[in-house]
Amino acid sequence: MYSKRFEKEQFKADVKDNVRTLYRRTIDEATPQQIFQAVSYAVKEAVIDDWLATQETYKKEDPKTVYYMSMEFLMGRALGNNLINMSAYKEVKEALDEMGIDLNAIEDQEPDPALGNGGLGRLAACFLDSLATLGYAAYGCGIRYHYGMFKQKIENGYQIETPDNWLKEGYPFELRRDEYAREVRFGGNIRIEYDENEKRNKFIQENYESVLAIPYDMPIVGYGNHVVNTLRIWDAQAITEFKLDSFDRGEYHKAIEQENLAKNIVEVLYPNDNHYAGKELRLKQQYFFISASLQQMLWKYKERHDDVRKLYEKVAIQMNDTHPTVAVGELMRLLIDEEGLNWDEAWDVTTKTVAYTNHTIMAEALEKWPIDLFSRLLPRVYQIIQEIDRRFIEKVRQMYPGDEGKVKRMAILMDGQVKMAHLAIVAGFSVNGVAKLHTEILKHQELRDFYEMMPDKFNNKTNGITQRRFLLHGNQLLADWVTSHIGEGWITDLSQMEKLKALADNPKALAEFMDIKYKNKERLAAYILEHNGVEVDPRSIFDVQVKRLHEYKRQLLNILHVMYLYNQIKEHPEMPFYPRTFIFGAKASAGYVRAKQIIKLINSVADVVNNDRSINGKLKIVFIEDYRVSIAEHIFAAADVSEQISTASKEASGTGNMKFMLNGAPTLGTMDGANVEIVEEVGLENAFIFGLSSDEVINYENKGGYNPQDIYFNDWDVKRVVDQLMDGTYSGGDHDMFRDLYNSLLNTQCSSRPDMYFILKDFRAYAEAQKRVEEAYRDTQRWAKIALMNTASCGKFTSDRTIQEYVDEIWKLDKVTVKVEE
Ligand SMILES: *Cc1c(COP(=O)(O)O)cnc(C)c1O
């Protein structure tokens, strides 16, 4: 609409031209993939105009810039989102329609760039969308993994991982920038040499291996404002191509090693969510993208500024979890060794530039690198961290004389390990949690010592999601309906959704709202029929749990409850029961055995229940294969119930919960993470809350847990479903298939703490909350109001709000307006 590029006839001509020049074919001869490429190149053309205009504006106005450092960016598909944000979706859809091409089918040709695991990576993607939309200068910095998150296949009920070769066909929305390549060095030793001229020691890395980091830029299109920021992801290339002398000197082996290092380093994303594995290659990945990004950042800063001591006036660096924390040591190294600052100057700059976001309190997720590995791989950065640690401990001893317990608890280097969270907190000028409850737990439990010593650093930034992708793109029917009632202001100001509350008692509006939900459920039902071969009734309650598979997220509680319902229906066929469809979607980390058993259990229960004709289809269970952003958009739109049932205190925030709420699905959940704030916004009467509180969980944990046998032997329904894990009901008579799950719940011999995640403890409360859901759903009017109130109350959970808080309270960025000739 605003750009002549999307004038219909011109766009059609561009697509035809592109098919011709790229493939020497006509539209009729082109494959859907070729048309996707041709359409994407036409869109990219328009994006590049705004991209250049944005760079020009930044050059002129020199705004402060945030570098968002993240090992993961879970972007999802770009084509549809770029069209939405350029306000060109409908025009392009029409243009393609006239050519006999279905835009949806073309969108489906795009691979999901899945350069992330789950919530943490998706948060980074939502943040980039909001930064561009709000007009702030920002770079996302990450890694161009050649293989992103694995593709999940379900075979015989088991998860099978297959490689995600997302670059196979060539990705149209990236731009290789050879001119910005940087060298990154690993290993070797440090020689100290006194420089007579500069009158100071020089630290010289010798016998190192190195790789060349090559950036690929992806445009991040703001909504309707011509701002296009950059996601810069780094690829690796062997440097030997440029230094053939190592062959001359017969160092053939070294050349090959460097070749392999380059090949391995960006090969694959580690598929662990909320879990630290301690792999050397992972640390290499971290240093690789951090060093390249910081070198690039400093170079760009120095283009226009001559005093690096004032870097923090123009640059903020946000570390998304501890994964990028090596940035602290690397920035110090660059400032001291390359820029010639002394220690105090470099420390002043670093501690005014870097900030840290904490994403988890779970022990198994804490990054602690063995010192021998760390110092061997990054000898100079390690020296610097030693000095940071020495000075910090001195300060702790000054503040708390005689308290050596504190020193042990707070040190960065302790017990042969580098504690990355401690380094991030000591160096960061800001430490934030990602939901109110999470930040309170950080301050008063996990990071108490640090909070006491430096309370001013700690702050909360409750997570958010972008409504552009998760409503405007994912649920076009509801988006149009909302716009017809309150105008389109909500697209960039989600607080306006509140205006919908005026419709909460309007029967016609409620009927329309639920009719849209029904249509979205039909769309998902068709997908399920095609992919699972299971017929589900869109009139049944769509009860959905989609997220990474993790014990703390308690998919096991959900499926045990389904087993309980099945027992109930079988035993009391006359019992009133509102038909239910339980929908799961989840990837388990490839090495997470117990998580994979839970997937097998879900599929096994589905097999038995879905094929039991005697229950008249009252209960259906569906496991959607390969849960990812593109399918997620459709699932949220079709959900009636949002399952957010993590063990209280374990889910830092959650963002899936917010996407469901936006799409009118009430939360069935514990008082955990951002669920607490969702209830604050929507009201207890529009949610279904159950279970232990985080305080109760933490109290039990401090006492060494609870005894699940007390429940097992006293609640006959619980005993029955737990026993069904062992009696062959869901395993074709195999008594061992789910033995480990049984043991995890009950057996003190097999688990360090039986039922660590309080599944049996919360079972009854969960079943009762599910009863309340059913009761509410039977009352069509009441349910419609609950659903509408969720959409109407979701304003707080836009990532636009989150980003504005980061900007105001942490980054202090300048707002920019990009003007282009229309
Ligand atoms: C939002 C999202 C997540 C995070 O879900 P949670 O329920 O918050 O864990 C994970 N994966 C995808 C694809 C998402 O879109």
Coordinates of C-alpha atoms and ligand atoms in Angstrom, one line a residue, residues 118-119 546-547 553 627-629 654-656 659, ligand 1:
G118 CA 12.3 -22.7 22.5
G119 CA 11.2 -19.7 24.7
V546 CA 2.8 -27.2 23.4
K547 CA 6.3 -26.4 24.6
K553 CA 6.9 -28.5 32.5
Y627 CA 6.4 -28.5 17.0
R628 CA 7.9 -25.2 15.7
V629 CA 7.0 -21.5 15.1
G654 CA 6.9 -18.7 29.9
T655 CA 5.8 -16.9 26.7
G656 CA 3.6 -19.6 25.2
K659 CA 0.4 -16.3 22.9
Ligands
LIG1 C1 6.6 -19.5 22.4 C2 7.3 -20.7 22.0 C3 8.0 -21.5 22.9 C4 8.0 -21.2 24.4 O1 6.9 -21.8 25.0 P1 6.7 -22.0 26.6 O2 5.3 -22.5 26.7 O3 6.8 -20.6 27.1 O4 7.8 -22.9 27.0 C5 8.7 -22.6 22.5 N1 8.7 -23.0 21.2 C6 8.0 -22.3 20.2 C7 8.0 -22.7 18.8 C8 7.3 -21.1 20.6 O5 6.7 -20.4 19.7

